[in-house]
Amino acid sequence: MEEYWKAGISFEEYLKLAEERVEVPKTEADHEMMEYYKLGLQRMNRTLKTLHIDPLQYETLREKNFQGRILIISEAWCGDASATVPAVVRFFEGYNKVRIFLRDSDPSLINQFLTAGTQSIPKILILNEDFSVKAVWGPRPAFGNELLKKFETQPDTYPREEFYNDLQVYYAKNRGTDVIDEILKLI
């Protein structure tokens, strides 16, 4: 894990890279994903503006005295990531180091943490001081998983567009509270 950690980037670099891919797409994939990058940037900026972390969450983090670090496997075009990654990064600032490993740069990391056989992101790796994996969270909070299950089992009555809308409304209203609570339980 230490090598993946070293290959990771800061959240600021992550945002800058997404902006660069929108402004000057360099690859065919950048062109294909441009609208998703734009949406991701809008959602991340909204999350950063509306984020309010409960002081009790910080108290819980201090009580747990977690000395490790957080490695996030992500891509800025991902809807789930754009709602959760900024909240996780901002929550741990000043307490634990956080780095982001770009999933598409090297699939060997995400392939160790598949979700139902897929490379779903974000994945939050909670690492001990020695870089061993203490716990893994992701790719979305429990309520988001409930919405996904509803969509997968009832696609005729709960269409994809409604699922995506409900998920983004949930993220906008929840503002990262659930993801932080769930990660705190894993620490």
Short mmCIF file of N, CA and C in Angstrom, two decimals:
data_model
loop_
_atom_site.label_atom_id
_atom_site.label_comp_id
_atom_site.label_asym_id
_atom_site.label_seq_id
_atom_site.Cartn_x
_atom_site.Cartn_y
_atom_site.Cartn_z
N MET A 1 0.82 -1.21 0.00
CA MET A 1 0.00 0.00 0.00
C MET A 1 0.86 1.27 0.00
N GLU A 2 2.04 1.15 0.55
CA GLU A 2 2.89 2.34 0.63
C GLU A 2 3.22 2.89 -0.76
N GLU A 3 3.40 2.02 -1.74
CA GLU A 3 3.71 2.49 -3.10
C GLU A 3 2.50 3.21 -3.71
N TYR A 4 1.32 2.69 -3.46
CA TYR A 4 0.11 3.37 -3.94
C TYR A 4 -0.04 4.73 -3.25
N TRP A 5 0.26 4.75 -1.97
CA TRP A 5 0.20 6.01 -1.22
C TRP A 5 1.13 7.04 -1.86
N LYS A 6 2.35 6.63 -2.13
CA LYS A 6 3.33 7.55 -2.72
C LYS A 6 2.89 8.03 -4.11
N ALA A 7 2.17 7.19 -4.83
CA ALA A 7 1.70 7.56 -6.17
C ALA A 7 0.43 8.42 -6.12
N GLY A 8 -0.16 8.56 -4.94
CA GLY A 8 -1.37 9.35 -4.79
C GLY A 8 -1.10 10.85 -4.91
N ILE A 9 -2.18 11.60 -5.03
CA ILE A 9 -2.10 13.05 -5.17
C ILE A 9 -2.96 13.72 -4.10
N SER A 10 -2.74 14.99 -3.90
CA SER A 10 -3.55 15.75 -2.96
C SER A 10 -4.92 16.05 -3.58
N PHE A 11 -5.85 16.47 -2.74
CA PHE A 11 -7.17 16.84 -3.22
C PHE A 11 -7.08 18.05 -4.15
N GLU A 12 -6.20 18.98 -3.84
CA GLU A 12 -6.03 20.16 -4.69
C GLU A 12 -5.53 19.74 -6.07
N GLU A 13 -4.59 18.80 -6.12
CA GLU A 13 -4.09 18.29 -7.41
C GLU A 13 -5.20 17.57 -8.17
N TYR A 14 -6.02 16.85 -7.43
CA TYR A 14 -7.17 16.12 -8.00
C TYR A 14 -8.13 17.10 -8.69
N LEU A 15 -8.46 18.19 -7.99
CA LEU A 15 -9.34 19.21 -8.57
C LEU A 15 -8.70 19.86 -9.79
N LYS A 16 -7.43 20.19 -9.68
CA LYS A 16 -6.71 20.85 -10.78
C LYS A 16 -6.67 19.94 -12.01
N LEU A 17 -6.42 18.68 -11.80
CA LEU A 17 -6.38 17.73 -12.91
C LEU A 17 -7.74 17.64 -13.60
N ALA A 18 -8.81 17.62 -12.83
CA ALA A 18 -10.16 17.59 -13.40
C ALA A 18 -10.43 18.85 -14.22
N GLU A 19 -10.04 19.99 -13.68
CA GLU A 19 -10.22 21.25 -14.41
C GLU A 19 -9.44 21.25 -15.72
N GLU A 20 -8.21 20.74 -15.67
CA GLU A 20 -7.39 20.67 -16.88
C GLU A 20 -8.01 19.76 -17.93
N ARG A 21 -8.62 18.67 -17.49
CA ARG A 21 -9.24 17.75 -18.44
C ARG A 21 -10.46 18.36 -19.10
N VAL A 22 -11.11 19.30 -18.42
CA VAL A 22 -12.25 20.00 -19.00
C VAL A 22 -11.75 21.09 -19.96
N GLU A 23 -10.76 21.84 -19.52
CA GLU A 23 -10.26 22.96 -20.32
C GLU A 23 -9.49 22.50 -21.56
N VAL A 24 -8.63 21.51 -21.41
CA VAL A 24 -7.79 21.03 -22.52
C VAL A 24 -7.75 19.50 -22.48
N PRO A 25 -8.80 18.86 -23.00
CA PRO A 25 -8.80 17.40 -23.00
C PRO A 25 -7.63 16.87 -23.85
N LYS A 26 -6.89 15.90 -23.28
CA LYS A 26 -5.69 15.40 -23.96
C LYS A 26 -5.90 14.05 -24.64
N THR A 27 -6.88 13.31 -24.18
CA THR A 27 -7.10 11.97 -24.73
C THR A 27 -8.54 11.83 -25.20
N GLU A 28 -8.78 10.78 -25.93
CA GLU A 28 -10.15 10.48 -26.38
C GLU A 28 -11.06 10.27 -25.16
N ALA A 29 -10.51 9.61 -24.14
CA ALA A 29 -11.29 9.38 -22.91
C ALA A 29 -11.67 10.70 -22.26
N ASP A 30 -10.74 11.67 -22.26
CA ASP A 30 -11.05 12.99 -21.69
C ASP A 30 -12.21 13.63 -22.44
N HIS A 31 -12.21 13.52 -23.77
CA HIS A 31 -13.31 14.08 -24.58
C HIS A 31 -14.62 13.37 -24.25
N GLU A 32 -14.57 12.04 -24.17
CA GLU A 32 -15.78 11.25 -23.90
C GLU A 32 -16.35 11.54 -22.52
N MET A 33 -15.49 11.81 -21.56
CA MET A 33 -15.93 12.00 -20.17
C MET A 33 -16.10 13.47 -19.79
N MET A 34 -15.94 14.39 -20.75
CA MET A 34 -15.94 15.81 -20.42
C MET A 34 -17.17 16.25 -19.64
N GLU A 35 -18.36 15.85 -20.06
CA GLU A 35 -19.57 16.27 -19.35
C GLU A 35 -19.58 15.74 -17.92
N TYR A 36 -19.05 14.54 -17.72
CA TYR A 36 -18.99 13.97 -16.37
C TYR A 36 -17.97 14.71 -15.51
N TYR A 37 -16.85 15.12 -16.11
CA TYR A 37 -15.88 15.94 -15.37
C TYR A 37 -16.51 17.27 -14.96
N LYS A 38 -17.24 17.90 -15.87
CA LYS A 38 -17.91 19.17 -15.57
C LYS A 38 -18.89 19.00 -14.41
N LEU A 39 -19.72 17.96 -14.50
CA LEU A 39 -20.68 17.67 -13.43
C LEU A 39 -19.96 17.39 -12.12
N GLY A 40 -18.89 16.60 -12.19
CA GLY A 40 -18.13 16.27 -11.00
C GLY A 40 -17.57 17.50 -10.32
N LEU A 41 -17.02 18.41 -11.12
CA LEU A 41 -16.48 19.65 -10.56
C LEU A 41 -17.58 20.49 -9.92
N GLN A 42 -18.74 20.59 -10.57
CA GLN A 42 -19.86 21.35 -10.00
C GLN A 42 -20.29 20.74 -8.67
N ARG A 43 -20.40 19.42 -8.64
CA ARG A 43 -20.85 18.74 -7.42
C ARG A 43 -19.82 18.86 -6.31
N MET A 44 -18.54 18.74 -6.65
CA MET A 44 -17.50 18.87 -5.62
C MET A 44 -17.50 20.28 -5.04
N ASN A 45 -17.64 21.29 -5.90
CA ASN A 45 -17.68 22.67 -5.42
C ASN A 45 -18.91 22.91 -4.55
N ARG A 46 -20.05 22.32 -4.93
CA ARG A 46 -21.26 22.44 -4.11
C ARG A 46 -21.04 21.79 -2.75
N THR A 47 -20.44 20.59 -2.75
CA THR A 47 -20.18 19.90 -1.49
C THR A 47 -19.27 20.74 -0.61
N LEU A 48 -18.21 21.30 -1.19
CA LEU A 48 -17.28 22.12 -0.41
C LEU A 48 -17.97 23.36 0.17
N LYS A 49 -18.89 23.97 -0.58
CA LYS A 49 -19.58 25.18 -0.12
C LYS A 49 -20.60 24.88 0.97
N THR A 50 -21.27 23.74 0.89
CA THR A 50 -22.37 23.44 1.81
C THR A 50 -21.97 22.53 2.96
N LEU A 51 -20.75 22.03 2.94
CA LEU A 51 -20.30 21.07 3.95
C LEU A 51 -20.32 21.68 5.35
N HIS A 52 -20.96 20.99 6.25
CA HIS A 52 -20.95 21.38 7.66
C HIS A 52 -20.73 20.10 8.46
N ILE A 53 -19.59 20.04 9.10
CA ILE A 53 -19.27 18.82 9.84
C ILE A 53 -19.70 18.99 11.29
N ASP A 54 -20.38 17.98 11.77
CA ASP A 54 -20.87 17.96 13.14
C ASP A 54 -19.68 17.89 14.10
N PRO A 55 -19.60 18.79 15.06
CA PRO A 55 -18.49 18.75 16.03
C PRO A 55 -18.39 17.40 16.76
N LEU A 56 -19.52 16.70 16.90
CA LEU A 56 -19.49 15.39 17.54
C LEU A 56 -18.69 14.38 16.71
N GLN A 57 -18.68 14.56 15.39
CA GLN A 57 -17.89 13.68 14.54
C GLN A 57 -16.40 13.89 14.82
N TYR A 58 -16.00 15.14 14.99
CA TYR A 58 -14.60 15.41 15.34
C TYR A 58 -14.25 14.85 16.72
N GLU A 59 -15.20 14.97 17.64
CA GLU A 59 -14.98 14.42 18.98
C GLU A 59 -14.78 12.91 18.90
N THR A 60 -15.59 12.25 18.08
CA THR A 60 -15.44 10.80 17.90
C THR A 60 -14.08 10.47 17.32
N LEU A 61 -13.64 11.22 16.33
CA LEU A 61 -12.33 10.98 15.72
C LEU A 61 -11.22 11.14 16.76
N ARG A 62 -11.30 12.20 17.56
CA ARG A 62 -10.27 12.42 18.60
C ARG A 62 -10.28 11.29 19.62
N GLU A 63 -11.46 10.84 20.02
CA GLU A 63 -11.57 9.75 21.00
C GLU A 63 -10.95 8.46 20.47
N LYS A 64 -11.09 8.21 19.18
CA LYS A 64 -10.55 6.98 18.59
C LYS A 64 -9.03 7.05 18.44
N ASN A 65 -8.48 8.27 18.48
CA ASN A 65 -7.04 8.47 18.40
C ASN A 65 -6.41 7.70 17.24
N PHE A 66 -7.04 7.78 16.09
CA PHE A 66 -6.55 7.09 14.90
C PHE A 66 -5.30 7.79 14.38
N GLN A 67 -4.23 7.05 14.25
CA GLN A 67 -2.95 7.62 13.83
C GLN A 67 -2.59 7.28 12.39
N GLY A 68 -3.45 6.58 11.69
CA GLY A 68 -3.16 6.15 10.33
C GLY A 68 -3.44 7.23 9.31
N ARG A 69 -3.72 6.78 8.09
CA ARG A 69 -3.97 7.71 6.99
C ARG A 69 -5.10 7.19 6.13
N ILE A 70 -5.57 8.05 5.23
CA ILE A 70 -6.70 7.74 4.36
C ILE A 70 -6.24 7.80 2.91
N LEU A 71 -6.42 6.69 2.20
CA LEU A 71 -6.12 6.63 0.77
C LEU A 71 -7.43 6.42 0.03
N ILE A 72 -7.76 7.33 -0.86
CA ILE A 72 -9.02 7.29 -1.59
C ILE A 72 -8.75 6.89 -3.03
N ILE A 73 -9.43 5.86 -3.49
CA ILE A 73 -9.36 5.47 -4.90
C ILE A 73 -10.54 6.17 -5.57
N SER A 74 -10.25 7.00 -6.56
CA SER A 74 -11.32 7.81 -7.13
C SER A 74 -10.98 8.30 -8.53
N GLU A 75 -11.96 8.93 -9.14
CA GLU A 75 -11.83 9.69 -10.39
C GLU A 75 -12.83 10.83 -10.28
N ALA A 76 -12.45 12.00 -10.76
CA ALA A 76 -13.28 13.21 -10.59
C ALA A 76 -14.58 13.17 -11.39
N TRP A 77 -14.68 12.30 -12.38
CA TRP A 77 -15.90 12.23 -13.19
C TRP A 77 -17.02 11.43 -12.51
N CYS A 78 -16.70 10.74 -11.43
CA CYS A 78 -17.66 9.83 -10.77
C CYS A 78 -18.64 10.60 -9.90
N GLY A 79 -19.93 10.36 -10.10
CA GLY A 79 -20.97 11.04 -9.32
C GLY A 79 -20.91 10.75 -7.84
N ASP A 80 -20.70 9.48 -7.47
CA ASP A 80 -20.59 9.15 -6.05
C ASP A 80 -19.37 9.81 -5.43
N ALA A 81 -18.26 9.79 -6.17
CA ALA A 81 -17.02 10.39 -5.66
C ALA A 81 -17.15 11.90 -5.49
N SER A 82 -17.81 12.55 -6.43
CA SER A 82 -17.90 14.01 -6.35
C SER A 82 -18.70 14.47 -5.14
N ALA A 83 -19.56 13.61 -4.63
CA ALA A 83 -20.35 13.96 -3.45
C ALA A 83 -19.66 13.58 -2.14
N THR A 84 -18.80 12.57 -2.17
CA THR A 84 -18.23 12.07 -0.93
C THR A 84 -16.77 12.44 -0.71
N VAL A 85 -15.96 12.44 -1.76
CA VAL A 85 -14.52 12.69 -1.60
C VAL A 85 -14.25 14.05 -0.94
N PRO A 86 -14.87 15.16 -1.38
CA PRO A 86 -14.57 16.44 -0.72
C PRO A 86 -14.90 16.42 0.77
N ALA A 87 -16.00 15.77 1.15
CA ALA A 87 -16.38 15.70 2.56
C ALA A 87 -15.35 14.92 3.37
N VAL A 88 -14.90 13.81 2.84
CA VAL A 88 -13.91 12.99 3.55
C VAL A 88 -12.58 13.74 3.67
N VAL A 89 -12.15 14.36 2.59
CA VAL A 89 -10.89 15.10 2.61
C VAL A 89 -10.95 16.22 3.65
N ARG A 90 -12.00 17.01 3.60
CA ARG A 90 -12.11 18.15 4.53
C ARG A 90 -12.25 17.68 5.98
N PHE A 91 -12.94 16.58 6.20
CA PHE A 91 -13.10 16.07 7.56
C PHE A 91 -11.76 15.69 8.18
N PHE A 92 -10.93 15.01 7.42
CA PHE A 92 -9.68 14.50 7.98
C PHE A 92 -8.55 15.53 7.97
N GLU A 93 -8.72 16.66 7.29
CA GLU A 93 -7.69 17.70 7.27
C GLU A 93 -7.32 18.10 8.69
N GLY A 94 -6.03 18.16 8.94
CA GLY A 94 -5.56 18.55 10.26
C GLY A 94 -5.51 17.41 11.26
N TYR A 95 -6.02 16.25 10.87
CA TYR A 95 -6.01 15.08 11.76
C TYR A 95 -5.20 13.93 11.17
N ASN A 96 -5.51 13.59 9.94
CA ASN A 96 -4.85 12.47 9.28
C ASN A 96 -4.51 12.85 7.85
N LYS A 97 -3.43 12.32 7.35
CA LYS A 97 -3.05 12.59 5.97
C LYS A 97 -4.01 11.87 5.03
N VAL A 98 -4.32 12.53 3.91
CA VAL A 98 -5.22 11.97 2.91
C VAL A 98 -4.57 12.12 1.54
N ARG A 99 -4.62 11.06 0.75
CA ARG A 99 -4.13 11.09 -0.63
C ARG A 99 -5.19 10.43 -1.50
N ILE A 100 -5.16 10.79 -2.78
CA ILE A 100 -6.10 10.22 -3.75
C ILE A 100 -5.31 9.50 -4.82
N PHE A 101 -5.69 8.25 -5.04
CA PHE A 101 -5.07 7.44 -6.09
C PHE A 101 -6.07 7.35 -7.23
N LEU A 102 -5.66 7.77 -8.42
CA LEU A 102 -6.56 7.74 -9.57
C LEU A 102 -6.77 6.31 -10.05
N ARG A 103 -7.99 5.86 -9.97
CA ARG A 103 -8.33 4.49 -10.32
C ARG A 103 -7.84 4.11 -11.71
N ASP A 104 -8.04 5.00 -12.68
CA ASP A 104 -7.75 4.67 -14.06
C ASP A 104 -6.26 4.74 -14.39
N SER A 105 -5.44 5.22 -13.47
CA SER A 105 -4.00 5.30 -13.72
C SER A 105 -3.33 3.94 -13.58
N ASP A 106 -3.92 3.06 -12.78
CA ASP A 106 -3.34 1.74 -12.53
C ASP A 106 -4.42 0.88 -11.88
N PRO A 107 -5.01 -0.06 -12.62
CA PRO A 107 -6.12 -0.84 -12.07
C PRO A 107 -5.71 -1.85 -10.99
N SER A 108 -4.42 -2.02 -10.75
CA SER A 108 -4.01 -3.04 -9.79
C SER A 108 -4.49 -2.74 -8.37
N LEU A 109 -4.68 -1.48 -8.02
CA LEU A 109 -5.17 -1.16 -6.68
C LEU A 109 -6.67 -1.43 -6.57
N ILE A 110 -7.46 -0.87 -7.46
CA ILE A 110 -8.91 -1.07 -7.37
C ILE A 110 -9.28 -2.54 -7.52
N ASN A 111 -8.50 -3.28 -8.28
CA ASN A 111 -8.81 -4.71 -8.47
C ASN A 111 -8.68 -5.51 -7.18
N GLN A 112 -8.06 -4.94 -6.17
CA GLN A 112 -7.98 -5.58 -4.86
C GLN A 112 -9.21 -5.28 -4.01
N PHE A 113 -10.04 -4.33 -4.47
CA PHE A 113 -11.17 -3.86 -3.67
C PHE A 113 -12.44 -3.74 -4.51
N LEU A 114 -12.74 -4.78 -5.27
CA LEU A 114 -13.90 -4.76 -6.15
C LEU A 114 -15.21 -4.77 -5.34
N THR A 115 -16.23 -4.22 -5.93
CA THR A 115 -17.58 -4.23 -5.36
C THR A 115 -18.44 -5.07 -6.28
N ALA A 116 -18.86 -6.22 -5.82
CA ALA A 116 -19.67 -7.14 -6.64
C ALA A 116 -19.02 -7.35 -8.02
N GLY A 117 -17.70 -7.48 -8.03
CA GLY A 117 -16.97 -7.74 -9.26
C GLY A 117 -16.69 -6.52 -10.12
N THR A 118 -17.06 -5.33 -9.65
CA THR A 118 -16.85 -4.10 -10.45
C THR A 118 -15.84 -3.17 -9.78
N GLN A 119 -15.27 -2.29 -10.57
CA GLN A 119 -14.28 -1.32 -10.09
C GLN A 119 -14.96 -0.04 -9.60
N SER A 120 -15.99 -0.20 -8.80
CA SER A 120 -16.78 0.94 -8.31
C SER A 120 -15.96 1.84 -7.40
N ILE A 121 -16.17 3.15 -7.58
CA ILE A 121 -15.48 4.15 -6.77
C ILE A 121 -16.47 5.16 -6.24
N PRO A 122 -16.10 5.87 -5.20
CA PRO A 122 -14.82 5.87 -4.54
C PRO A 122 -14.69 4.71 -3.57
N LYS A 123 -13.46 4.35 -3.30
CA LYS A 123 -13.13 3.40 -2.24
C LYS A 123 -12.22 4.14 -1.28
N ILE A 124 -12.58 4.14 -0.03
CA ILE A 124 -11.80 4.80 1.00
C ILE A 124 -11.06 3.71 1.77
N LEU A 125 -9.74 3.73 1.66
CA LEU A 125 -8.92 2.76 2.37
C LEU A 125 -8.41 3.42 3.65
N ILE A 126 -8.76 2.84 4.77
CA ILE A 126 -8.29 3.33 6.06
C ILE A 126 -7.03 2.54 6.37
N LEU A 127 -5.90 3.23 6.36
CA LEU A 127 -4.61 2.57 6.50
C LEU A 127 -4.03 2.81 7.89
N ASN A 128 -3.46 1.77 8.47
CA ASN A 128 -2.72 1.91 9.72
C ASN A 128 -1.41 2.63 9.45
N GLU A 129 -0.70 2.96 10.49
CA GLU A 129 0.57 3.67 10.35
C GLU A 129 1.57 2.90 9.49
N ASP A 130 1.50 1.57 9.51
CA ASP A 130 2.43 0.74 8.73
C ASP A 130 1.93 0.47 7.31
N PHE A 131 0.88 1.18 6.89
CA PHE A 131 0.27 1.08 5.56
C PHE A 131 -0.57 -0.18 5.36
N SER A 132 -0.78 -0.98 6.39
CA SER A 132 -1.68 -2.12 6.26
C SER A 132 -3.11 -1.58 6.24
N VAL A 133 -4.01 -2.31 5.60
CA VAL A 133 -5.40 -1.87 5.47
C VAL A 133 -6.18 -2.25 6.72
N LYS A 134 -6.66 -1.23 7.41
CA LYS A 134 -7.48 -1.44 8.60
C LYS A 134 -8.93 -1.72 8.22
N ALA A 135 -9.43 -0.95 7.23
CA ALA A 135 -10.82 -1.10 6.80
C ALA A 135 -10.99 -0.44 5.44
N VAL A 136 -12.10 -0.78 4.78
CA VAL A 136 -12.42 -0.23 3.46
C VAL A 136 -13.87 0.24 3.48
N TRP A 137 -14.11 1.41 2.93
CA TRP A 137 -15.47 1.93 2.79
C TRP A 137 -15.70 2.24 1.31
N GLY A 138 -16.94 2.04 0.87
CA GLY A 138 -17.32 2.51 -0.45
C GLY A 138 -18.05 1.46 -1.26
N PRO A 139 -18.63 1.90 -2.34
CA PRO A 139 -18.48 3.18 -3.02
C PRO A 139 -19.52 4.24 -2.65
N ARG A 140 -20.50 3.90 -1.83
CA ARG A 140 -21.50 4.92 -1.47
C ARG A 140 -22.06 4.58 -0.09
N PRO A 141 -22.66 5.56 0.59
CA PRO A 141 -23.26 5.31 1.90
C PRO A 141 -24.40 4.28 1.81
N ALA A 142 -24.77 3.74 2.96
CA ALA A 142 -25.80 2.70 3.02
C ALA A 142 -27.09 3.13 2.33
N PHE A 143 -27.52 4.38 2.53
CA PHE A 143 -28.76 4.82 1.89
C PHE A 143 -28.62 4.81 0.37
N GLY A 144 -27.48 5.22 -0.14
CA GLY A 144 -27.23 5.16 -1.58
C GLY A 144 -27.27 3.73 -2.09
N ASN A 145 -26.76 2.80 -1.30
CA ASN A 145 -26.83 1.39 -1.69
C ASN A 145 -28.27 0.88 -1.71
N GLU A 146 -29.09 1.39 -0.79
CA GLU A 146 -30.50 1.02 -0.79
C GLU A 146 -31.18 1.51 -2.06
N LEU A 147 -30.87 2.74 -2.47
CA LEU A 147 -31.45 3.26 -3.71
C LEU A 147 -31.00 2.43 -4.91
N LEU A 148 -29.73 2.06 -4.93
CA LEU A 148 -29.21 1.24 -6.03
C LEU A 148 -29.91 -0.12 -6.07
N LYS A 149 -30.09 -0.72 -4.92
CA LYS A 149 -30.76 -2.03 -4.86
C LYS A 149 -32.20 -1.90 -5.38
N LYS A 150 -32.87 -0.83 -5.01
CA LYS A 150 -34.23 -0.58 -5.49
C LYS A 150 -34.23 -0.47 -7.01
N PHE A 151 -33.28 0.29 -7.56
CA PHE A 151 -33.19 0.44 -9.00
C PHE A 151 -32.91 -0.91 -9.68
N GLU A 152 -31.99 -1.67 -9.13
CA GLU A 152 -31.62 -2.96 -9.74
C GLU A 152 -32.75 -3.99 -9.69
N THR A 153 -33.55 -3.95 -8.64
CA THR A 153 -34.62 -4.93 -8.50
C THR A 153 -35.95 -4.47 -9.09
N GLN A 154 -36.09 -3.15 -9.33
CA GLN A 154 -37.35 -2.61 -9.85
C GLN A 154 -37.11 -1.64 -11.00
N PRO A 155 -36.33 -2.03 -12.01
CA PRO A 155 -36.00 -1.06 -13.08
C PRO A 155 -37.23 -0.57 -13.85
N ASP A 156 -38.30 -1.34 -13.88
CA ASP A 156 -39.50 -0.91 -14.60
C ASP A 156 -40.26 0.19 -13.86
N THR A 157 -40.24 0.13 -12.53
CA THR A 157 -40.98 1.12 -11.75
C THR A 157 -40.07 2.18 -11.13
N TYR A 158 -38.76 1.94 -11.16
CA TYR A 158 -37.79 2.90 -10.62
C TYR A 158 -36.68 3.07 -11.66
N PRO A 159 -36.95 3.88 -12.69
CA PRO A 159 -36.01 4.02 -13.81
C PRO A 159 -34.69 4.67 -13.41
N ARG A 160 -33.69 4.44 -14.25
CA ARG A 160 -32.33 4.93 -14.03
C ARG A 160 -32.30 6.44 -13.73
N GLU A 161 -33.02 7.24 -14.50
CA GLU A 161 -33.00 8.69 -14.31
C GLU A 161 -33.52 9.07 -12.93
N GLU A 162 -34.57 8.38 -12.48
CA GLU A 162 -35.12 8.67 -11.15
C GLU A 162 -34.12 8.26 -10.06
N PHE A 163 -33.49 7.10 -10.25
CA PHE A 163 -32.46 6.66 -9.31
C PHE A 163 -31.34 7.69 -9.20
N TYR A 164 -30.79 8.12 -10.35
CA TYR A 164 -29.70 9.09 -10.34
C TYR A 164 -30.13 10.39 -9.68
N ASN A 165 -31.33 10.85 -9.98
CA ASN A 165 -31.83 12.08 -9.38
C ASN A 165 -31.97 11.93 -7.87
N ASP A 166 -32.59 10.84 -7.43
CA ASP A 166 -32.77 10.62 -5.99
C ASP A 166 -31.43 10.54 -5.27
N LEU A 167 -30.46 9.90 -5.90
CA LEU A 167 -29.13 9.76 -5.29
C LEU A 167 -28.46 11.13 -5.14
N GLN A 168 -28.54 11.96 -6.17
CA GLN A 168 -27.91 13.28 -6.10
C GLN A 168 -28.64 14.21 -5.12
N VAL A 169 -29.96 14.09 -5.05
CA VAL A 169 -30.72 14.89 -4.06
C VAL A 169 -30.31 14.47 -2.65
N TYR A 170 -30.19 13.17 -2.44
CA TYR A 170 -29.73 12.67 -1.13
C TYR A 170 -28.35 13.23 -0.79
N TYR A 171 -27.42 13.14 -1.73
CA TYR A 171 -26.07 13.65 -1.48
C TYR A 171 -26.10 15.15 -1.15
N ALA A 172 -26.89 15.91 -1.89
CA ALA A 172 -26.95 17.35 -1.68
C ALA A 172 -27.52 17.69 -0.29
N LYS A 173 -28.52 16.95 0.14
CA LYS A 173 -29.12 17.21 1.45
C LYS A 173 -28.27 16.68 2.60
N ASN A 174 -27.64 15.53 2.41
CA ASN A 174 -26.87 14.89 3.47
C ASN A 174 -25.53 15.56 3.71
N ARG A 175 -24.94 16.12 2.67
CA ARG A 175 -23.69 16.88 2.74
C ARG A 175 -22.54 16.13 3.41
N GLY A 176 -22.44 14.84 3.16
CA GLY A 176 -21.30 14.07 3.65
C GLY A 176 -21.43 13.51 5.05
N THR A 177 -22.53 13.81 5.74
CA THR A 177 -22.69 13.36 7.12
C THR A 177 -22.65 11.83 7.23
N ASP A 178 -23.40 11.14 6.38
CA ASP A 178 -23.46 9.68 6.47
C ASP A 178 -22.12 9.02 6.17
N VAL A 179 -21.43 9.50 5.13
CA VAL A 179 -20.14 8.88 4.79
C VAL A 179 -19.16 9.03 5.94
N ILE A 180 -19.13 10.18 6.58
CA ILE A 180 -18.21 10.39 7.69
C ILE A 180 -18.60 9.50 8.87
N ASP A 181 -19.90 9.42 9.18
CA ASP A 181 -20.35 8.53 10.26
C ASP A 181 -19.95 7.09 9.99
N GLU A 182 -20.14 6.64 8.75
CA GLU A 182 -19.82 5.25 8.40
C GLU A 182 -18.33 4.98 8.50
N ILE A 183 -17.52 5.93 8.07
CA ILE A 183 -16.07 5.76 8.15
C ILE A 183 -15.61 5.77 9.60
N LEU A 184 -16.19 6.62 10.41
CA LEU A 184 -15.82 6.67 11.82
C LEU A 184 -16.08 5.33 12.51
N LYS A 185 -17.13 4.64 12.11
CA LYS A 185 -17.42 3.31 12.69
C LYS A 185 -16.35 2.29 12.32
N LEU A 186 -15.69 2.50 11.21
CA LEU A 186 -14.67 1.56 10.75
C LEU A 186 -13.29 1.81 11.37
N ILE A 187 -13.11 3.01 11.89
CA ILE A 187 -11.80 3.37 12.47
C ILE A 187 -11.65 2.76 13.85
#
